[in-house]
XYZ file of C-alpha atoms in Angstrom:
688
model
C 3.386 122.257 -22.951
C 6.312 124.717 -23.084
C 5.119 126.473 -26.271
C 2.018 128.492 -27.082
C 2.428 129.306 -30.770
C 3.964 128.151 -34.056
C 3.924 130.031 -37.366
C 5.743 129.481 -40.667
C 7.202 132.168 -42.929
C 9.162 132.216 -46.188
C 11.908 134.839 -46.529
C 14.178 136.050 -49.308
C 16.612 138.949 -49.428
C 15.698 141.689 -51.912
C 16.468 145.272 -52.873
C 13.635 147.795 -52.720
C 13.651 151.237 -54.306
C 11.413 154.233 -54.913
C 11.820 156.893 -57.605
C 10.512 160.326 -56.712
C 11.130 162.720 -59.572
C 14.847 162.713 -60.324
C 15.737 161.123 -56.952
C 15.899 157.389 -56.270
C 15.887 156.026 -52.727
C 16.831 152.383 -52.098
C 17.219 149.795 -49.354
C 19.551 147.112 -50.762
C 19.372 144.905 -47.664
C 15.632 144.381 -47.260
C 13.824 141.064 -47.197
C 10.512 139.938 -48.670
C 8.456 137.849 -46.249
C 5.481 135.598 -46.861
C 3.381 134.879 -43.756
C -0.317 134.468 -43.035
C -1.324 137.530 -41.020
C -4.163 135.774 -39.185
C -1.810 133.008 -38.034
C 0.831 135.586 -37.136
C -1.559 137.606 -34.938
C -2.482 134.511 -32.914
C 1.190 133.676 -32.421
C 1.950 133.679 -28.692
C -1.529 134.684 -27.548
C -0.909 138.461 -27.562
C -1.844 140.035 -30.934
C -0.487 143.449 -29.893
C 2.985 141.963 -29.331
C 3.249 140.555 -32.888
C 3.250 143.920 -34.655
C 0.918 142.438 -37.307
C -2.326 144.241 -38.144
C -4.901 144.074 -40.904
C -5.347 141.444 -43.584
C -2.611 139.556 -45.405
C -1.375 141.624 -48.399
C -2.857 140.527 -51.704
C -1.172 140.195 -55.116
C 0.703 143.387 -55.994
C 0.495 144.665 -52.401
C 3.108 144.988 -49.659
C 3.129 145.876 -45.943
C 6.412 147.467 -44.895
C 7.975 148.103 -41.493
C 8.629 151.575 -40.128
C 12.366 151.139 -40.762
C 11.829 150.440 -44.456
C 9.199 153.176 -44.806
C 11.581 155.700 -43.235
C 14.451 154.726 -45.549
C 12.317 154.858 -48.716
C 10.224 157.798 -47.466
C 6.980 156.058 -48.425
C 3.527 155.844 -46.881
C 0.293 153.977 -47.533
C -0.667 154.186 -51.209
C 2.873 154.669 -52.579
C 4.482 152.219 -55.003
C 7.826 150.493 -54.407
C 9.912 148.290 -56.700
C 11.483 145.056 -55.455
C 14.459 143.439 -57.234
C 15.319 139.775 -56.651
C 16.373 136.724 -58.650
C 16.822 138.764 -61.818
C 13.257 140.130 -61.775
C 11.488 143.247 -60.551
C 8.100 143.627 -58.861
C 6.002 146.772 -58.514
C 4.118 146.703 -55.206
C 1.669 149.104 -53.561
C 2.199 149.902 -49.875
C -1.018 149.035 -48.026
C 0.221 149.186 -44.437
C 3.156 150.367 -42.298
C 4.032 148.019 -39.419
C 6.114 148.693 -36.283
C 9.448 147.059 -35.569
C 7.830 144.644 -33.152
C 7.390 140.889 -32.791
C 6.936 139.023 -36.070
C 6.769 142.304 -38.013
C 10.281 143.118 -36.781
C 11.722 139.598 -37.101
C 15.320 139.959 -38.341
C 18.197 137.513 -38.105
C 21.049 139.761 -39.265
C 23.563 141.725 -37.221
C 21.754 145.020 -37.799
C 19.483 146.668 -35.247
C 16.836 147.610 -37.844
C 14.230 145.446 -39.598
C 13.616 146.497 -43.237
C 10.911 143.883 -43.825
C 8.393 143.841 -46.683
C 5.442 141.438 -46.293
C 3.947 140.175 -49.570
C 1.173 137.815 -50.608
C 1.801 134.053 -50.230
C 3.043 132.592 -53.520
C 4.923 135.755 -54.569
C 8.376 134.224 -54.132
C 7.362 131.006 -55.909
C 6.179 133.042 -58.902
C 9.446 134.992 -58.976
C 11.688 131.928 -58.696
C 9.533 129.855 -61.079
C 11.081 126.618 -59.874
C 14.731 127.611 -60.418
C 17.032 129.833 -58.359
C 19.605 131.671 -60.528
C 23.208 130.524 -60.154
C 25.036 132.256 -57.299
C 21.856 133.508 -55.602
C 20.723 132.445 -52.150
C 17.363 130.602 -52.275
C 14.353 131.590 -50.152
C 14.484 130.272 -46.598
C 11.599 128.679 -44.739
C 11.506 129.576 -41.032
C 9.280 128.024 -38.386
C 8.882 130.445 -35.478
C 8.136 128.999 -32.043
C 6.719 131.021 -29.130
C 7.482 129.852 -25.604
C 4.954 130.231 -22.824
C 5.412 133.328 -20.713
C 5.722 137.030 -21.399
C 7.515 138.708 -24.274
C 10.852 138.525 -22.444
C 10.169 135.908 -19.771
C 9.474 133.198 -22.371
C 13.124 133.281 -23.457
C 14.027 131.397 -20.265
C 12.552 128.244 -21.854
C 14.470 128.644 -25.126
C 17.284 126.194 -24.338
C 14.893 123.438 -23.231
C 12.551 123.934 -26.184
C 15.450 124.015 -28.662
C 16.832 120.770 -27.203
C 13.454 119.041 -27.458
C 12.988 120.179 -31.061
C 16.438 118.874 -32.005
C 15.639 115.524 -30.384
C 12.293 115.313 -32.192
C 13.655 115.999 -35.707
C 16.925 114.042 -35.464
C 17.029 111.526 -38.297
C 14.017 113.106 -39.998
C 15.020 116.673 -40.778
C 18.796 116.679 -40.342
C 19.117 119.943 -42.315
C 16.868 121.772 -39.839
C 18.759 124.334 -37.752
C 17.336 125.433 -34.411
C 18.317 128.938 -33.265
C 17.317 130.713 -30.042
C 17.093 134.148 -31.662
C 15.097 135.924 -28.960
C 17.342 134.660 -26.179
C 20.411 135.716 -28.166
C 18.982 139.190 -28.815
C 18.073 139.664 -25.157
C 21.517 138.470 -24.062
C 23.172 140.879 -26.503
C 20.992 143.742 -25.268
C 21.827 142.932 -21.653
C 25.529 142.740 -22.491
C 25.429 146.113 -24.248
C 23.523 147.603 -21.319
C 26.097 146.237 -18.897
C 28.873 147.796 -20.992
C 27.220 151.219 -20.809
C 26.546 150.809 -17.093
C 30.142 149.783 -16.460
C 31.473 152.745 -18.439
C 29.333 155.325 -16.649
C 29.854 153.651 -13.283
C 33.604 153.729 -13.833
C 33.528 157.434 -14.645
C 31.182 158.091 -11.723
C 33.521 156.255 -9.343
C 35.960 159.172 -9.547
C 33.161 161.455 -8.360
C 32.503 159.064 -5.457
C 36.160 159.155 -4.390
C 36.226 162.940 -4.731
C 33.040 163.101 -2.630
C 34.642 160.987 0.088
C 37.616 163.359 0.185
C 35.202 166.294 0.363
C 33.422 164.767 3.371
C 36.718 164.142 5.149
C 37.839 167.682 4.375
C 34.597 169.179 5.677
C 34.763 167.333 8.993
C 38.456 168.023 9.447
C 37.687 171.686 8.883
C 34.783 171.574 11.362
C 37.026 169.944 13.948
C 39.761 172.539 13.404
C 37.293 175.415 13.760
C 35.905 173.950 17.032
C 39.166 172.575 18.373
C 39.193 174.712 21.519
C 35.526 173.974 22.260
C 36.106 170.238 21.818
C 39.107 170.449 24.154
C 37.003 172.196 26.816
C 34.226 169.599 26.480
C 36.754 166.796 26.889
C 38.231 168.602 29.921
C 34.880 168.752 31.732
C 34.213 165.040 31.205
C 32.988 164.401 27.635
C 34.165 160.914 26.666
C 35.794 160.087 23.341
C 32.874 157.865 22.373
C 30.482 160.767 23.038
C 32.615 162.969 20.799
C 32.431 160.364 18.013
C 28.649 160.120 18.393
C 28.341 163.907 18.286
C 30.134 164.110 14.959
C 28.276 161.059 13.681
C 24.866 162.602 14.444
C 25.947 165.803 12.752
C 27.181 163.826 9.724
C 23.901 161.901 9.548
C 21.961 165.174 9.537
C 24.060 166.247 6.547
C 24.019 162.889 4.764
C 20.316 161.988 4.783
C 18.838 165.130 3.177
C 21.860 165.442 0.882
C 21.414 161.835 -0.238
C 17.735 162.465 -0.987
C 18.550 165.614 -2.947
C 21.348 163.811 -4.790
C 19.035 160.956 -5.781
C 16.504 163.415 -7.215
C 19.199 165.360 -9.068
C 20.632 162.073 -10.318
C 17.392 161.426 -12.207
C 17.873 164.683 -14.079
C 21.537 163.922 -14.776
C 20.622 160.469 -16.088
C 18.006 161.961 -18.389
C 20.505 164.541 -19.660
C 23.081 161.828 -20.390
C 20.548 159.843 -22.424
C 19.475 162.954 -24.344
C 23.093 163.773 -25.199
C 24.248 160.199 -25.894
C 21.191 158.969 -27.842
C 21.965 160.905 -31.063
C 25.606 159.770 -30.919
C 24.883 156.048 -30.644
C 21.731 156.321 -32.766
C 23.517 157.777 -35.785
C 25.798 154.893 -36.787
C 23.607 153.407 -39.506
C 22.110 149.949 -39.336
C 24.037 149.163 -36.153
C 22.634 152.095 -34.188
C 21.678 151.654 -30.557
C 18.287 152.958 -29.487
C 18.975 154.461 -26.060
C 15.908 155.270 -23.980
C 15.558 156.860 -20.564
C 14.203 154.454 -17.962
C 13.714 155.148 -14.274
C 13.027 152.363 -11.811
C 12.193 153.151 -8.158
C 14.411 150.271 -7.010
C 17.490 151.783 -8.674
C 16.777 155.234 -7.210
C 16.379 153.782 -3.712
C 19.545 151.718 -4.170
C 21.503 154.788 -5.247
C 20.210 156.753 -2.256
C 21.157 153.959 0.163
C 24.635 153.521 -1.325
C 25.284 157.278 -1.201
C 24.137 157.604 2.404
C 26.090 154.492 3.436
C 29.310 155.847 1.900
C 28.719 159.165 3.661
C 28.053 157.595 7.067
C 31.065 155.265 6.842
C 33.291 158.184 5.852
C 31.929 160.339 8.669
C 32.440 157.545 11.205
C 36.047 156.948 10.160
C 36.820 160.662 10.218
C 35.161 161.046 13.628
C 37.372 158.307 15.074
C 40.455 160.156 13.835
C 39.255 163.533 15.141
C 38.417 162.116 18.578
C 42.102 161.284 19.189
C 42.891 164.864 20.251
C 45.115 166.010 23.129
C 42.971 167.979 25.594
C 45.645 170.511 26.610
C 46.789 171.171 23.021
C 43.201 171.439 21.851
C 42.319 174.029 24.521
C 45.392 176.097 23.634
C 44.796 175.475 19.870
C 48.341 174.147 19.411
C 49.339 171.885 16.479
C 49.844 168.202 17.207
C 53.487 167.107 17.479
C 54.983 164.957 14.750
C 55.229 161.356 15.861
C 58.396 159.836 14.427
C 58.265 156.388 16.054
C 55.310 154.074 15.483
C 53.666 152.041 18.213
C 54.349 148.318 18.502
C 50.747 147.467 17.627
C 51.066 149.595 14.485
C 54.270 147.762 13.515
C 52.586 144.375 13.924
C 49.506 145.425 11.988
C 51.666 146.937 9.236
C 53.784 143.788 8.936
C 50.704 141.577 8.673
C 49.179 143.925 6.094
C 52.388 143.921 4.026
C 52.505 140.131 4.102
C 48.858 139.928 2.993
C 49.455 142.417 0.143
C 52.536 140.500 -1.002
C 50.590 137.228 -0.919
C 47.747 138.835 -2.898
C 50.207 139.961 -5.550
C 51.954 136.571 -5.685
C 48.691 134.642 -6.060
C 47.552 137.064 -8.794
C 50.621 136.477 -10.979
C 49.505 133.107 -12.439
C 45.938 134.332 -13.066
C 44.819 136.020 -16.302
C 42.123 138.241 -14.790
C 43.410 139.071 -11.269
C 44.263 142.633 -12.321
C 43.329 144.176 -8.952
C 46.015 142.224 -7.097
C 48.610 143.028 -9.765
C 47.827 146.754 -9.633
C 47.314 147.290 -5.899
C 49.556 144.592 -4.378
C 52.952 146.395 -4.485
C 51.629 149.875 -3.453
C 49.645 148.402 -0.541
C 52.675 146.407 0.558
C 54.812 149.557 0.531
C 52.130 151.493 2.456
C 51.870 148.801 5.131
C 55.657 148.840 5.526
C 55.585 152.579 6.285
C 55.745 152.099 10.111
C 58.854 149.925 9.704
C 60.490 152.450 7.371
C 59.919 155.151 9.971
C 62.160 153.158 12.337
C 65.013 153.411 9.811
C 64.528 156.905 8.338
C 62.591 160.043 9.156
C 58.810 160.090 8.780
C 58.982 162.490 5.836
C 61.551 160.356 3.993
C 59.508 157.187 4.582
C 56.336 158.786 3.218
C 58.288 160.087 0.200
C 59.571 156.583 -0.568
C 56.095 155.052 -0.348
C 54.569 157.807 -2.510
C 57.271 157.373 -5.171
C 56.726 153.590 -5.195
C 52.961 154.043 -5.627
C 53.391 156.618 -8.389
C 56.041 154.595 -10.232
C 54.011 151.375 -10.061
C 50.894 153.172 -11.301
C 52.837 154.456 -14.317
C 55.184 151.565 -15.147
C 53.592 148.539 -13.430
C 51.566 147.494 -16.468
C 54.621 147.651 -18.722
C 56.762 145.682 -16.256
C 54.141 142.901 -16.211
C 53.878 142.755 -19.985
C 50.551 144.604 -20.177
C 48.693 142.082 -18.025
C 47.079 144.706 -15.757
C 45.229 146.574 -18.500
C 44.669 143.522 -20.710
C 43.043 141.472 -17.972
C 40.923 144.203 -16.408
C 37.821 146.215 -17.224
C 36.889 149.857 -16.868
C 37.501 149.723 -13.115
C 41.194 149.081 -13.631
C 41.395 152.680 -14.895
C 39.480 153.849 -11.826
C 41.885 152.177 -9.411
C 44.896 153.259 -11.442
C 43.613 156.845 -11.495
C 43.033 156.895 -7.742
C 46.487 155.362 -7.145
C 48.204 157.958 -9.330
C 46.271 160.868 -7.811
C 46.807 159.825 -4.195
C 50.504 159.117 -4.763
C 50.998 162.412 -6.591
C 49.205 164.480 -3.948
C 51.109 162.808 -1.083
C 54.389 163.340 -2.908
C 53.569 167.017 -3.447
C 52.505 167.451 0.190
C 55.741 165.954 1.487
C 57.905 168.141 -0.759
C 55.990 171.180 0.421
C 58.788 172.112 2.831
C 61.220 172.401 -0.092
C 58.721 174.447 -2.071
C 57.842 176.661 0.865
C 61.215 178.419 1.019
C 61.332 178.991 -2.722
C 57.779 180.336 -2.752
C 58.473 182.705 0.148
C 61.571 184.052 -1.625
C 59.582 184.470 -4.822
C 56.706 186.125 -2.933
C 58.967 188.569 -1.075
C 57.482 192.035 -1.359
C 54.218 190.633 -2.771
C 51.758 190.764 0.143
C 48.783 189.274 -1.729
C 50.825 186.261 -2.842
C 52.261 185.689 0.662
C 48.784 185.837 2.221
C 47.403 183.495 -0.458
C 50.100 180.907 0.278
C 49.968 181.189 4.067
C 46.915 179.013 4.739
C 47.640 176.177 2.201
C 51.219 175.895 3.504
C 50.086 175.893 7.127
C 47.235 173.356 6.740
C 48.798 170.504 4.859
C 46.073 167.944 5.458
C 43.310 170.171 4.189
C 45.455 171.297 1.283
C 46.179 167.676 0.361
C 42.494 166.733 0.497
C 41.545 169.731 -1.639
C 44.280 168.941 -4.148
C 43.077 165.334 -4.242
C 39.522 166.392 -5.074
C 40.574 168.784 -7.798
C 43.076 166.344 -9.269
C 40.413 163.615 -9.452
C 38.028 165.972 -11.241
C 40.694 166.978 -13.737
C 41.773 163.346 -14.105
C 38.175 162.377 -14.916
C 37.948 165.051 -17.611
C 41.262 163.979 -19.106
C 40.216 160.315 -18.896
C 37.015 161.003 -20.862
C 38.909 163.082 -23.434
C 41.570 160.384 -23.867
C 38.898 157.686 -24.153
C 37.133 159.641 -26.898
C 40.450 160.263 -28.631
C 41.372 156.572 -28.479
C 38.150 155.545 -30.205
C 38.316 158.387 -32.702
C 42.008 157.878 -33.399
C 41.489 154.231 -34.278
C 39.296 155.033 -37.270
C 42.105 155.923 -39.650
C 44.430 153.103 -38.579
C 41.648 150.505 -38.515
C 40.391 151.569 -41.944
C 43.886 151.319 -43.384
C 44.469 147.849 -41.937
C 41.029 146.585 -42.960
C 41.132 148.074 -46.460
C 44.531 146.771 -47.511
C 44.995 147.860 -51.106
C 41.318 148.603 -51.735
C 39.237 151.787 -51.517
C 35.591 150.680 -51.356
C 33.707 147.723 -49.902
C 30.478 147.047 -51.821
C 27.786 144.557 -50.820
C 24.737 143.472 -52.781
C 21.549 141.532 -52.219
C 22.229 137.815 -51.976
C 19.218 137.078 -54.173
C 20.367 139.319 -57.021
C 24.167 139.781 -56.970
C 25.689 141.738 -59.888
C 28.772 140.632 -61.767
C 32.197 142.226 -61.344
C 31.998 143.386 -64.968
C 28.811 145.356 -64.241
C 30.474 147.137 -61.324
C 33.630 147.883 -63.315
C 31.428 149.716 -65.824
C 30.533 152.267 -63.118
C 32.270 155.609 -63.585
C 35.278 156.065 -61.300
C 35.899 152.346 -60.756
C 39.302 151.000 -61.777
C 38.977 147.340 -60.755
C 36.602 145.062 -58.839
C 37.457 141.882 -56.931
C 34.428 139.635 -56.269
C 34.267 137.556 -53.084
C 32.057 134.699 -51.979
C 30.316 135.935 -48.839
C 27.668 134.645 -46.474
C 26.857 132.957 -43.183
C 28.103 129.572 -42.001
C 28.137 127.590 -38.769
C 31.412 127.022 -36.946
C 32.569 124.715 -34.170
C 35.923 123.671 -32.743
C 36.268 119.885 -33.182
C 39.043 119.737 -30.565
C 37.000 121.537 -27.881
C 35.763 119.612 -24.849
C 32.483 121.551 -24.540
C 29.275 120.429 -26.226
C 28.134 123.863 -27.360
C 26.093 123.910 -30.597
C 27.779 125.443 -33.682
C 27.987 129.236 -33.707
C 26.934 131.445 -36.588
C 29.659 133.574 -38.174
C 30.381 135.258 -41.483
C 32.681 133.619 -44.028
C 34.523 134.993 -47.062
C 35.871 132.975 -49.989
C 38.837 134.655 -51.723
C 40.730 134.116 -54.946
C 44.030 135.087 -56.587
C 42.854 138.616 -57.464
C 42.073 139.428 -53.826
C 45.571 138.495 -52.632
C 47.283 140.382 -55.455
C 45.193 143.498 -54.771
C 46.345 143.773 -51.153
C 44.449 141.883 -48.413
C 43.950 143.202 -44.838
C 46.798 143.164 -42.327
C 47.198 140.191 -39.987
C 47.615 140.274 -36.215
C 49.320 136.885 -35.908
C 50.482 134.151 -38.272
C 52.070 130.707 -38.095
C 55.868 130.713 -37.504
C 56.505 129.233 -40.943
C 55.357 132.459 -42.604
C 57.825 135.339 -42.788
C 55.304 137.934 -43.970
C 51.560 138.488 -44.134
C 51.733 137.974 -47.884
C 53.159 134.472 -47.359
C 50.211 133.570 -45.101
C 47.638 134.844 -47.603
C 49.413 132.999 -50.420
C 49.380 129.789 -48.365
C 45.624 130.199 -47.923
C 45.237 129.859 -51.693
C 47.701 126.989 -52.001
C 46.396 124.945 -49.057
C 42.697 123.965 -49.377
C 42.612 122.997 -45.683
C 43.758 126.419 -44.374
C 41.721 129.279 -42.937
C 42.366 132.766 -41.548
C 40.011 133.842 -38.742
C 39.514 137.049 -36.707
C 41.367 137.257 -33.412
C 38.023 137.303 -31.534
C 36.586 134.413 -33.539
C 34.052 132.287 -31.612
C 34.746 134.214 -28.409
C 31.050 134.482 -27.577
C 30.154 130.972 -26.527
C 31.693 129.056 -29.413
C 35.282 128.686 -28.270
C 36.566 126.168 -25.754
C 35.028 127.495 -22.531
C 34.714 130.925 -24.148
C 38.465 131.303 -24.822
C 40.099 132.728 -27.907
C 41.221 130.503 -30.759
C 44.879 130.338 -31.702
C 47.003 129.590 -34.732
C 47.139 125.831 -35.279
C 43.624 125.141 -33.987
C 41.119 123.410 -36.242
C 37.622 124.663 -37.025
C 34.611 122.881 -38.511
C 32.639 124.815 -41.139
C 29.010 123.740 -41.642
C 26.373 124.780 -44.153
C 23.413 126.091 -42.084
C 20.943 124.969 -44.770
C 22.199 121.470 -45.601
C 24.363 120.476 -42.621
C 27.331 119.571 -44.848
C 30.735 120.511 -43.495
C 34.495 120.610 -43.820
C 37.412 121.073 -41.395
C 40.091 123.759 -41.763
C 43.301 124.589 -39.883
C 43.796 128.162 -38.650
C 47.063 129.485 -40.126
C 46.723 133.177 -39.169
C 44.570 135.679 -37.277
C 43.178 138.855 -38.829
C 42.397 142.040 -36.868
C 39.208 143.247 -35.219
C 37.215 142.576 -38.405
C 35.094 145.718 -38.436
C 34.154 144.844 -42.043
C 32.543 141.581 -40.814
C 34.561 139.536 -43.300
C 34.713 136.710 -40.780
C 36.612 133.558 -41.713
C 38.726 133.689 -44.880
C 39.018 130.503 -46.954
C 40.040 129.807 -50.542
C 37.033 129.946 -52.876
C 37.579 126.431 -54.225
C 34.921 124.291 -55.865
C 34.871 122.074 -52.768
C 34.081 124.999 -50.477
C 31.472 126.355 -52.868
C 29.812 122.959 -53.013
C 29.772 122.597 -49.226
C 28.414 126.111 -48.686
C 26.063 126.237 -51.668
C 22.980 128.351 -51.023
C 24.566 129.833 -47.900
C 27.423 131.763 -49.504
C 26.977 133.940 -52.598
C 29.272 136.192 -54.713
C 27.669 139.269 -53.148
C 30.675 141.184 -51.762
C 33.145 143.225 -53.798
C 36.402 144.999 -52.965
C 36.787 148.000 -55.275
C 39.798 150.064 -56.344
C 38.803 153.577 -57.367
C 40.469 155.469 -60.185
C 43.165 157.905 -59.203
């Protein structure tokens, strides 16, 4: 009762090409698919959601997806050539299908679907009962549609997968059940959350700058009307009435401004998508298709959050402004400096310092309590400010606190062994940026007295300069707030530039570490892999090292969780690969002095494996944790269920080449992973 459709398809990887005059266009990573179009259209009860239209292609015909048609630049009526299992097929394009539903079904890591649908029986005729040695055989897939909408049905995936496994246990042990749609939706949601977190982190600086702007505006309004406010208080206006007056005025500013900001935010969001879409959409098969989407709920939420921040800021500022001295306000005299703090302030400060210290202490044993590690010491120092003012002057106390905040923002992460940045997310940079800016502005404001004399001496005889410095030096609070806003804006620009530079600067170093002693990484179709000798005959190639490459299932036998095996890439290496210069390692067992020793041990020890440092992080590790050197990992053939256990002796880097788990390409491994791993990857050394 949980499913509303079942359809079977047969798939095989193939290379497709088109020759147009002297130019040849090719898609080496396409797949030929056999499926009954009538059965596919009835899959799930919504024909429009399947992407399948028309009749099933006949002999010599093919229906291609938009992705494949765009790559080959073909349309209906054109001929394409498919290469697989040592044979070639000439096929006429009869239909172009969208990347949607069954038409866009793709199990690889790419975000495109270069599918080619052919007549049933085509693959059987090509194979003729025997798959060539080293090639991956065609795969039969049974697609199951859960009840519910296109996305809502994924909520039943775990239950349906469990029931299918229970039903086939002992009958079809080699059957592997995968929740592809749920995994794709989860990945899309995770990527969306990453983008949202990035933009929200950058936007948080604008929020803080906006808060400072609001405070500055109301402080300025209070200063301009100081005498009037003093007269109103003298004739009987209560402090609460004064707060309400400012609050009503702030609400009149906040509500229409929030509405205007929400409307302008729609335009800004659209502009960001227009600018960012070509950047993230131009990275090949792994491109992200960014689209502008506007939901009324998100617009209303943004409006409410903006207005709430404004009203809270206005209320807090109004409370501070209402504490004016009537006589000084009427005469427009500056408030005296208060050197000694009240007893209530001392008690509150002591309690706050104790709470901040406790927050920091409880965050030390945790791996992800970065907020307490970053903010604990500065908050403790700030809360101790009233006590420091009992021992030293107010200016000296503020200087000490500002220096502590600035120093901890700069060196705190290093003093804690990198735990603040390693355990946080994008918001750790937001809090660190605010801490550095606030501490720097306060420090500059408190040293203003020392700068004032030097500036006056420098400005002697320069009337314009003296007049320009008069107001900022006289109004320290407003000057500090203005400096804070500008510094946050500049900090945001520098933060974005540094972020872009970090990603861009990693390309050269990452390529060097991934490449080792090789120049080119070449991959071929798993159904028709060439030999190393054929590639060495290509002009400009000095040497070629073949690797066994494919997909396997992995699990940690020592883990306490009962998660099903996770899919990951695997690479089988030989002597030539190690001699040619393998990738650099991030960590290795203590018994190895160099990376070369670890790679050599991989060849000598049939039970050893080298895995990426983020191996099995997504759901496969023990409670989602990283694996470590010395752990064991089970390797299973996804087609037959056979397996073997290896010990992790080293960790490779970020694995941008998707090499996955490295093992020695022994006969035992090849037998266990037969049909799943093929000699379809080659590391090439170019001449010169």
